Amino acid sequence: MHVYLHVPFCARRCSYCDFAIAVRREVPSATYVGAILREWAQWQGHESWSGSEAVESVYFGGGTPSRLDAGAVGAILERIAADRTVSPAAEVTLEANPDDVSPDRAAAWARAGVNRVSLGAQSFDPAVLGWMHRTHSAEQIGAAVGVLREAGVRELSLDLIFGVPGSLGRDWRSDLERALALDPAHLSLYGLTVEDHTPLARWAARGEVAPVDEERYAAEFLEADSVLAGAGYEHYEVSNYARLGRRARHNSAYWRRAPYIGLGPSAHSGWGRHRRWNLREWAAYERAMAAGQSPVAGTESLEDPAVELEELYLGLRTREGVPAGRLPGETTAPWVSAGWAVASGDRLRLTPEGWLRLDALAAVVD
Ligand code: SF4
């Protein structure tokens, strides 16, 4: 079993972000812990646990989990360990913004059992960070890495965003090199997209920024693949790179369709063919939990064709690809000739050129 916790609180909304967040100057950590533990109690005895002997990973995502009181992280982990067997090798990840990382907090996270931190770096260019409405400086990224290592957090991942408007004059290569200089075990690279109801969407609607430039997006995606491969990183999923043996186990579980439960507003859960998701807004979620009600906003049970399609789509995202026999040869032969896929042994996997077209290729399969 894999456990995800959505921590919705952020200091402000980043210009590109459409996640379910609650902007708060003061984070209601105690209320959050109370609500999460009530939902956790509702999950005990649930059918999703059948066949799941141990918790293999816990992931605090957001939002900005690093804005919670460090004691809140510890209280939640303690309750999970009290109610369930947690694998001794469990991966426990916390997403953090660099400006939240202090020696005290890092030490408290490590003491609580956090052994992996995913840092939202996004860029090392001050103008780009300002444009993104990030709350941290470029210098704080390197400082945070140092503090986390000092506290004994060995597994570090950096998030970067590529494909920002050319008008910002961002030097992508330089950002990659500055990230590499910090020697993270893992990197997640996300392409900028214009999502509805974000400041970026409003700027785009007013013509103040050009919509995402596809050529720039593709060139930067491929440049990252080549620079990071040259530095010894494995491009193991469309958005993720890791040193050998340092892949993110929590996210890898999603791609393998392992069972996971999601706690908190907007969190999704999945086991077998079942899917369910929670109320999106923190206020509604918190009210439901305080009233002892269910936070579930929707459920779905996938039919066989949908399960197969999900397996194919998730497989195509990864370096392992899918069994070659799962797709008709007449569909995949053109992919291979175009350099979008390679067949090796009994597997078919997409190349980085193929990953750039992932949605279009998956639509053909559908
Ligand atoms: S810190 Fe993360 S979750 Fe919060 S607004 Fe920025 S991108 Fe969104």
CSV table of C-alpha atoms and ligand atoms in Angstrom, one decimal:
chain,number,residue,atom,x,y,z
A,1,MET,CA,0.0,0.0,0.0
A,2,HIS,CA,1.1,3.5,-0.7
A,3,VAL,CA,-0.2,6.5,1.1
A,4,TYR,CA,-0.5,10.1,-0.3
A,5,LEU,CA,-1.4,13.1,1.8
A,6,HIS,CA,-2.5,16.3,0.2
A,7,VAL,CA,-1.4,19.4,2.2
A,8,PRO,CA,-3.2,22.3,0.5
A,9,PHE,CA,-1.7,25.3,2.2
A,10,CYS,CA,0.5,27.8,0.2
A,11,ALA,CA,1.8,31.2,1.0
A,12,ARG,CA,0.5,32.5,-2.4
A,13,ARG,CA,-0.6,31.0,-5.7
A,14,CYS,CA,2.2,30.5,-8.3
A,15,SER,CA,1.3,32.0,-11.6
A,16,TYR,CA,0.9,28.7,-13.4
A,17,CYS,CA,-0.7,26.6,-10.6
A,18,ASP,CA,-4.2,25.2,-10.8
A,19,PHE,CA,-3.8,22.7,-7.9
A,20,ALA,CA,-6.3,22.5,-5.1
A,21,ILE,CA,-4.6,24.9,-2.6
A,22,ALA,CA,-5.7,27.2,0.2
A,23,VAL,CA,-3.6,30.4,0.5
A,24,ARG,CA,-2.9,30.9,4.2
A,25,ARG,CA,-0.6,33.2,6.0
A,26,GLU,CA,-0.9,31.0,9.1
A,27,VAL,CA,-1.2,27.2,8.4
A,28,PRO,CA,-3.9,25.5,10.6
A,29,SER,CA,-1.6,22.5,11.3
A,30,ALA,CA,-3.5,21.1,14.3
A,31,THR,CA,-6.9,21.3,12.4
A,32,TYR,CA,-5.2,19.6,9.4
A,33,VAL,CA,-3.8,16.8,11.5
A,34,GLY,CA,-7.2,16.3,13.2
A,35,ALA,CA,-9.0,16.1,9.8
A,36,ILE,CA,-6.4,13.8,8.3
A,37,LEU,CA,-6.4,11.4,11.2
A,38,ARG,CA,-10.2,11.2,11.1
A,39,GLU,CA,-10.1,10.3,7.4
A,40,TRP,CA,-7.3,7.8,8.1
A,41,ALA,CA,-9.5,6.1,10.7
A,42,GLN,CA,-12.3,5.8,8.1
A,43,TRP,CA,-9.9,3.9,5.9
A,44,GLN,CA,-9.1,1.3,8.4
A,45,GLY,CA,-10.8,-2.0,7.6
A,46,HIS,CA,-11.5,-0.8,4.0
A,47,GLU,CA,-11.3,-3.4,1.2
A,48,SER,CA,-8.4,-1.5,-0.4
A,49,TRP,CA,-6.1,-3.0,2.3
A,50,SER,CA,-6.9,-6.6,1.4
A,51,GLY,CA,-3.7,-8.2,0.1
A,52,SER,CA,-1.6,-5.1,1.2
A,53,GLU,CA,0.6,-6.3,4.0
A,54,ALA,CA,2.6,-3.1,4.6
A,55,VAL,CA,2.9,0.6,3.8
A,56,GLU,CA,5.7,0.9,1.3
A,57,SER,CA,5.6,4.6,0.8
A,58,VAL,CA,4.2,7.8,2.3
A,59,TYR,CA,4.1,11.0,0.3
A,60,PHE,CA,3.3,14.5,1.6
A,61,GLY,CA,2.4,16.5,-1.5
A,62,GLY,CA,0.7,19.7,-2.0
A,63,GLY,CA,0.3,22.5,-1.8
A,64,THR,CA,3.3,23.1,0.4
A,65,PRO,CA,3.7,20.4,3.0
A,66,SER,CA,6.9,22.1,4.3
A,67,ARG,CA,4.6,24.9,5.7
A,68,LEU,CA,3.0,22.5,8.2
A,69,ASP,CA,4.4,22.5,11.7
A,70,ALA,CA,7.1,19.8,11.7
A,71,GLY,CA,5.3,18.2,14.6
A,72,ALA,CA,2.3,17.7,12.4
A,73,VAL,CA,4.3,15.6,10.0
A,74,GLY,CA,5.5,13.5,12.9
A,75,ALA,CA,2.0,13.1,14.4
A,76,ILE,CA,0.6,11.7,11.1
A,77,LEU,CA,3.5,9.3,10.6
A,78,GLU,CA,3.3,8.1,14.1
A,79,ARG,CA,-0.4,7.3,13.7
A,80,ILE,CA,0.2,5.4,10.4
A,81,ALA,CA,2.9,3.4,12.1
A,82,ALA,CA,0.7,2.6,15.1
A,83,ASP,CA,-2.2,1.4,12.9
A,84,ARG,CA,-0.3,-0.4,10.1
A,85,THR,CA,2.9,-2.3,9.4
A,86,VAL,CA,5.3,0.2,7.8
A,87,SER,CA,8.0,-1.5,5.7
A,88,PRO,CA,11.4,-0.8,7.3
A,89,ALA,CA,12.6,0.4,3.9
A,90,ALA,CA,9.5,2.6,3.3
A,91,GLU,CA,10.1,5.7,1.3
A,92,VAL,CA,8.7,8.8,3.1
A,93,THR,CA,8.8,11.9,0.9
A,94,LEU,CA,7.9,15.5,1.8
A,95,GLU,CA,7.6,18.2,-0.9
A,96,ALA,CA,9.2,21.4,0.3
A,97,ASN,CA,9.7,24.9,-0.9
A,98,PRO,CA,13.4,26.0,-0.5
A,99,ASP,CA,12.5,29.0,1.7
A,100,ASP,CA,10.8,26.7,4.2
A,101,VAL,CA,13.9,24.6,4.8
A,102,SER,CA,15.6,25.5,8.1
A,103,PRO,CA,18.0,23.4,10.2
A,104,ASP,CA,15.3,22.9,12.8
A,105,ARG,CA,12.6,21.9,10.4
A,106,ALA,CA,14.9,19.6,8.4
A,107,ALA,CA,16.1,17.9,11.6
A,108,ALA,CA,12.4,17.5,12.8
A,109,TRP,CA,11.4,16.0,9.4
A,110,ALA,CA,14.3,13.5,9.6
A,111,ARG,CA,13.5,12.6,13.2
A,112,ALA,CA,9.9,12.0,12.2
A,113,GLY,CA,11.0,9.5,9.5
A,114,VAL,CA,11.1,11.7,6.3
A,115,ASN,CA,13.9,10.2,4.2
A,116,ARG,CA,13.3,11.9,0.9
A,117,VAL,CA,12.6,15.6,0.1
A,118,SER,CA,11.3,16.8,-3.2
A,119,LEU,CA,12.3,20.5,-3.5
A,120,GLY,CA,10.3,22.9,-5.7
A,121,ALA,CA,13.2,24.7,-7.3
A,122,GLN,CA,11.6,25.4,-10.7
A,123,SER,CA,14.4,27.7,-11.9
A,124,PHE,CA,17.7,29.3,-10.7
A,125,ASP,CA,16.9,32.5,-12.7
A,126,PRO,CA,15.6,35.3,-10.4
A,127,ALA,CA,13.5,36.9,-13.2
A,128,VAL,CA,11.8,33.5,-13.9
A,129,LEU,CA,11.2,32.8,-10.2
A,130,GLY,CA,9.6,36.3,-9.9
A,131,TRP,CA,7.5,35.7,-12.9
A,132,MET,CA,6.3,32.4,-11.5
A,133,HIS,CA,5.4,34.1,-8.2
A,134,ARG,CA,7.7,31.7,-6.4
A,135,THR,CA,8.5,32.8,-2.8
A,136,HIS,CA,12.1,31.7,-2.8
A,137,SER,CA,15.4,32.9,-4.3
A,138,ALA,CA,17.9,31.0,-6.4
A,139,GLU,CA,20.4,31.0,-3.5
A,140,GLN,CA,17.8,29.4,-1.2
A,141,ILE,CA,17.7,26.3,-3.4
A,142,GLY,CA,21.4,25.4,-2.8
A,143,ALA,CA,21.2,26.4,0.8
A,144,ALA,CA,18.2,24.1,1.3
A,145,VAL,CA,20.0,21.2,-0.3
A,146,GLY,CA,22.9,21.8,2.1
A,147,VAL,CA,20.7,22.0,5.2
A,148,LEU,CA,18.8,18.8,4.2
A,149,ARG,CA,22.0,16.8,3.7
A,150,GLU,CA,23.3,18.1,7.0
A,151,ALA,CA,20.1,16.8,8.7
A,152,GLY,CA,20.6,13.4,7.1
A,153,VAL,CA,18.0,13.4,4.4
A,154,ARG,CA,19.8,11.5,1.7
A,155,GLU,CA,17.3,11.3,-1.0
A,156,LEU,CA,16.8,14.6,-2.7
A,157,SER,CA,14.8,15.5,-5.8
A,158,LEU,CA,14.6,18.8,-7.5
A,159,ASP,CA,11.6,20.0,-9.6
A,160,LEU,CA,12.3,22.3,-12.6
A,161,ILE,CA,9.9,23.8,-15.1
A,162,PHE,CA,10.8,24.1,-18.7
A,163,GLY,CA,9.0,25.8,-21.7
A,164,VAL,CA,8.6,29.2,-20.1
A,165,PRO,CA,8.0,32.1,-22.5
A,166,GLY,CA,11.0,33.1,-24.6
A,167,SER,CA,10.5,36.7,-23.6
A,168,LEU,CA,11.9,35.9,-20.1
A,169,GLY,CA,15.2,35.1,-21.7
A,170,ARG,CA,15.7,32.0,-19.5
A,171,ASP,CA,18.8,30.0,-20.1
A,172,TRP,CA,17.5,26.4,-19.7
A,173,ARG,CA,20.9,24.9,-20.1
A,174,SER,CA,22.3,27.0,-17.3
A,175,ASP,CA,19.4,26.0,-15.0
A,176,LEU,CA,20.1,22.3,-15.8
A,177,GLU,CA,23.8,22.8,-15.0
A,178,ARG,CA,23.0,24.6,-11.7
A,179,ALA,CA,20.7,21.8,-10.7
A,180,LEU,CA,23.4,19.2,-11.6
A,181,ALA,CA,26.0,21.0,-9.6
A,182,LEU,CA,23.8,20.2,-6.5
A,183,ASP,CA,24.1,16.5,-7.4
A,184,PRO,CA,20.5,15.5,-6.6
A,185,ALA,CA,19.7,11.8,-6.8
A,186,HIS,CA,16.5,12.6,-8.7
A,187,LEU,CA,15.0,15.3,-10.9
A,188,SER,CA,11.5,16.0,-12.1
A,189,LEU,CA,11.0,18.2,-15.1
A,190,TYR,CA,7.6,19.6,-16.0
A,191,GLY,CA,6.7,21.5,-19.0
A,192,LEU,CA,4.8,24.7,-18.5
A,193,THR,CA,1.1,24.5,-19.5
A,194,VAL,CA,-1.5,27.2,-19.4
A,195,GLU,CA,-4.3,26.0,-17.0
A,196,ASP,CA,-7.6,27.7,-16.7
A,197,HIS,CA,-8.2,30.0,-13.7
A,198,THR,CA,-4.5,30.8,-13.2
A,199,PRO,CA,-2.7,34.2,-13.4
A,200,LEU,CA,-0.9,32.8,-16.4
A,201,ALA,CA,-4.2,32.1,-18.2
A,202,ARG,CA,-5.3,35.6,-17.5
A,203,TRP,CA,-2.0,37.0,-18.8
A,204,ALA,CA,-2.3,34.8,-21.9
A,205,ALA,CA,-6.0,35.9,-22.5
A,206,ARG,CA,-4.9,39.6,-22.3
A,207,GLY,CA,-2.1,38.9,-24.8
A,208,GLU,CA,0.6,39.7,-22.3
A,209,VAL,CA,2.4,36.4,-22.7
A,210,ALA,CA,2.4,34.1,-25.7
A,211,PRO,CA,0.8,30.7,-25.2
A,212,VAL,CA,3.3,27.9,-24.7
A,213,ASP,CA,5.7,27.8,-27.6
A,214,GLU,CA,5.7,24.1,-28.8
A,215,GLU,CA,9.1,24.3,-30.5
A,216,ARG,CA,10.7,25.7,-27.4
A,217,TYR,CA,8.9,23.1,-25.3
A,218,ALA,CA,10.2,20.2,-27.4
A,219,ALA,CA,13.7,21.6,-27.8
A,220,GLU,CA,14.1,22.0,-24.0
A,221,PHE,CA,12.6,18.6,-23.3
A,222,LEU,CA,15.1,16.9,-25.6
A,223,GLU,CA,18.0,19.1,-24.4
A,224,ALA,CA,17.3,18.0,-20.8
A,225,ASP,CA,17.2,14.3,-21.9
A,226,SER,CA,20.6,14.7,-23.5
A,227,VAL,CA,22.3,16.8,-20.8
A,228,LEU,CA,21.0,14.6,-18.0
A,229,ALA,CA,21.8,11.3,-19.7
A,230,GLY,CA,25.3,12.7,-20.2
A,231,ALA,CA,25.5,13.3,-16.5
A,232,GLY,CA,24.5,9.7,-15.7
A,233,TYR,CA,20.8,10.1,-15.0
A,234,GLU,CA,18.2,7.6,-16.3
A,235,HIS,CA,15.2,9.1,-18.0
A,236,TYR,CA,12.9,6.5,-16.4
A,237,GLU,CA,9.5,8.2,-16.9
A,238,VAL,CA,8.4,11.0,-19.2
A,239,SER,CA,9.0,13.7,-16.5
A,240,ASN,CA,11.4,11.9,-14.2
A,241,TYR,CA,15.2,11.3,-14.1
A,242,ALA,CA,17.2,9.4,-11.4
A,243,ARG,CA,20.6,8.1,-10.7
A,244,LEU,CA,20.7,4.3,-10.9
A,245,GLY,CA,18.7,2.7,-8.1
A,246,ARG,CA,17.3,6.1,-6.9
A,247,ARG,CA,13.9,6.2,-8.7
A,248,ALA,CA,10.9,7.6,-6.8
A,249,ARG,CA,9.2,4.5,-5.4
A,250,HIS,CA,5.9,6.3,-4.5
A,251,ASN,CA,5.4,7.6,-8.0
A,252,SER,CA,6.6,4.4,-9.6
A,253,ALA,CA,3.8,2.6,-7.7
A,254,TYR,CA,1.2,4.7,-9.5
A,255,TRP,CA,2.7,3.7,-12.9
A,256,ARG,CA,2.5,0.0,-11.8
A,257,ARG,CA,-1.1,0.4,-10.7
A,258,ALA,CA,-0.2,-0.6,-7.1
A,259,PRO,CA,-2.9,0.3,-4.5
A,260,TYR,CA,-2.8,3.7,-3.0
A,261,ILE,CA,-4.9,5.7,-0.7
A,262,GLY,CA,-5.1,9.5,-0.8
A,263,LEU,CA,-5.9,11.6,2.3
A,264,GLY,CA,-6.8,15.2,2.3
A,265,PRO,CA,-8.7,17.6,0.0
A,266,SER,CA,-8.7,16.6,-3.7
A,267,ALA,CA,-6.7,13.5,-2.9
A,268,HIS,CA,-7.3,10.5,-5.2
A,269,SER,CA,-7.2,6.8,-4.2
A,270,GLY,CA,-7.0,3.7,-6.4
A,271,TRP,CA,-7.0,0.0,-5.8
A,272,GLY,CA,-7.7,-2.6,-8.4
A,273,ARG,CA,-10.3,-1.2,-10.8
A,274,HIS,CA,-11.6,1.2,-8.2
A,275,ARG,CA,-11.0,4.9,-8.1
A,276,ARG,CA,-12.3,7.5,-5.6
A,277,TRP,CA,-11.5,11.2,-5.0
A,278,ASN,CA,-12.1,13.6,-2.2
A,279,LEU,CA,-13.8,17.0,-2.0
A,280,ARG,CA,-11.5,19.5,-3.7
A,281,GLU,CA,-11.6,22.5,-1.4
A,282,TRP,CA,-10.0,22.5,2.0
A,283,ALA,CA,-12.9,24.3,3.7
A,284,ALA,CA,-15.5,21.7,2.4
A,285,TYR,CA,-13.1,18.8,3.3
A,286,GLU,CA,-12.5,20.2,6.8
A,287,ARG,CA,-16.2,20.7,7.4
A,288,ALA,CA,-17.0,17.1,6.3
A,289,MET,CA,-14.3,15.7,8.6
A,290,ALA,CA,-15.3,17.8,11.5
A,291,ALA,CA,-18.9,16.5,11.1
A,292,GLY,CA,-17.7,12.9,11.0
A,293,GLN,CA,-18.9,12.6,7.4
A,294,SER,CA,-17.2,11.0,4.4
A,295,PRO,CA,-15.0,13.4,2.3
A,296,VAL,CA,-15.6,11.4,-0.9
A,297,ALA,CA,-16.7,13.5,-3.8
A,298,GLY,CA,-16.8,10.8,-6.4
A,299,THR,CA,-16.1,7.2,-7.2
A,300,GLU,CA,-15.5,5.1,-10.4
A,301,SER,CA,-15.2,1.5,-11.2
A,302,LEU,CA,-13.3,0.8,-14.4
A,303,GLU,CA,-14.5,-1.8,-16.9
A,304,ASP,CA,-11.9,-4.2,-18.4
A,305,PRO,CA,-11.2,-2.0,-21.5
A,306,ALA,CA,-10.5,1.0,-19.3
A,307,VAL,CA,-8.2,-1.0,-17.1
A,308,GLU,CA,-6.3,-2.2,-20.1
A,309,LEU,CA,-6.1,1.3,-21.6
A,310,GLU,CA,-4.8,2.7,-18.3
A,311,GLU,CA,-2.1,0.0,-18.1
A,312,LEU,CA,-1.0,0.8,-21.6
A,313,TYR,CA,-1.0,4.5,-21.0
A,314,LEU,CA,0.9,4.2,-17.8
A,315,GLY,CA,3.4,1.7,-19.3
A,316,LEU,CA,4.1,4.0,-22.3
A,317,ARG,CA,5.1,6.7,-19.8
A,318,THR,CA,7.9,4.6,-18.4
A,319,ARG,CA,11.2,3.4,-19.7
A,320,GLU,CA,10.0,-0.2,-19.3
A,321,GLY,CA,7.3,0.4,-21.8
A,322,VAL,CA,4.6,-2.2,-22.5
A,323,PRO,CA,4.6,-5.8,-23.7
A,324,ALA,CA,5.1,-5.5,-27.5
A,325,GLY,CA,2.2,-7.9,-28.1
A,326,ARG,CA,-0.3,-5.6,-26.4
A,327,LEU,CA,-0.4,-3.2,-29.4
A,328,PRO,CA,-1.1,-4.2,-33.0
A,329,GLY,CA,2.0,-4.1,-35.2
A,330,GLU,CA,0.3,-1.9,-37.8
A,331,THR,CA,-0.1,0.7,-35.0
A,332,THR,CA,3.4,0.6,-33.7
A,333,ALA,CA,5.5,0.0,-36.9
A,334,PRO,CA,5.1,3.7,-37.9
A,335,TRP,CA,6.1,4.8,-34.4
A,336,VAL,CA,9.3,2.8,-34.7
A,337,SER,CA,10.1,4.0,-38.2
A,338,ALA,CA,9.6,7.6,-37.0
A,339,GLY,CA,11.9,7.2,-34.0
A,340,TRP,CA,9.1,7.6,-31.5
A,341,ALA,CA,9.4,4.0,-30.1
A,342,VAL,CA,11.9,1.2,-30.0
A,343,ALA,CA,11.1,-2.5,-29.8
A,344,SER,CA,13.6,-4.5,-27.8
A,345,GLY,CA,13.0,-8.1,-26.8
A,346,ASP,CA,9.3,-8.5,-26.1
A,347,ARG,CA,8.9,-4.8,-25.0
A,348,LEU,CA,7.9,-1.7,-26.8
A,349,ARG,CA,8.9,1.6,-25.3
A,350,LEU,CA,8.7,5.2,-26.3
A,351,THR,CA,11.8,7.3,-27.0
A,352,PRO,CA,12.0,10.9,-25.7
A,353,GLU,CA,10.7,11.9,-29.2
A,354,GLY,CA,7.8,9.6,-28.6
A,355,TRP,CA,7.1,10.9,-25.1
A,356,LEU,CA,6.7,14.4,-26.6
A,357,ARG,CA,3.8,12.9,-28.5
A,358,LEU,CA,2.5,10.7,-25.7
A,359,ASP,CA,-1.1,11.9,-25.6
A,360,ALA,CA,-1.5,11.7,-29.4
A,361,LEU,CA,0.0,8.2,-29.5
A,362,ALA,CA,-2.1,7.0,-26.6
A,363,ALA,CA,-5.2,8.5,-28.3
A,364,VAL,CA,-4.5,6.2,-31.3
A,365,VAL,CA,-4.4,3.2,-29.0
A,366,ASP,CA,-7.8,4.3,-27.5
B,1,SF4,S1,3.8,26.3,-4.1
B,1,SF4,FE1,3.2,24.5,-5.5
B,1,SF4,S2,1.1,24.1,-4.9
B,1,SF4,FE2,1.6,26.1,-4.0
B,1,SF4,S3,0.9,27.6,-5.5
B,1,SF4,FE3,3.0,27.2,-6.0
B,1,SF4,S4,3.0,25.5,-7.5
B,1,SF4,FE4,1.0,25.6,-6.6
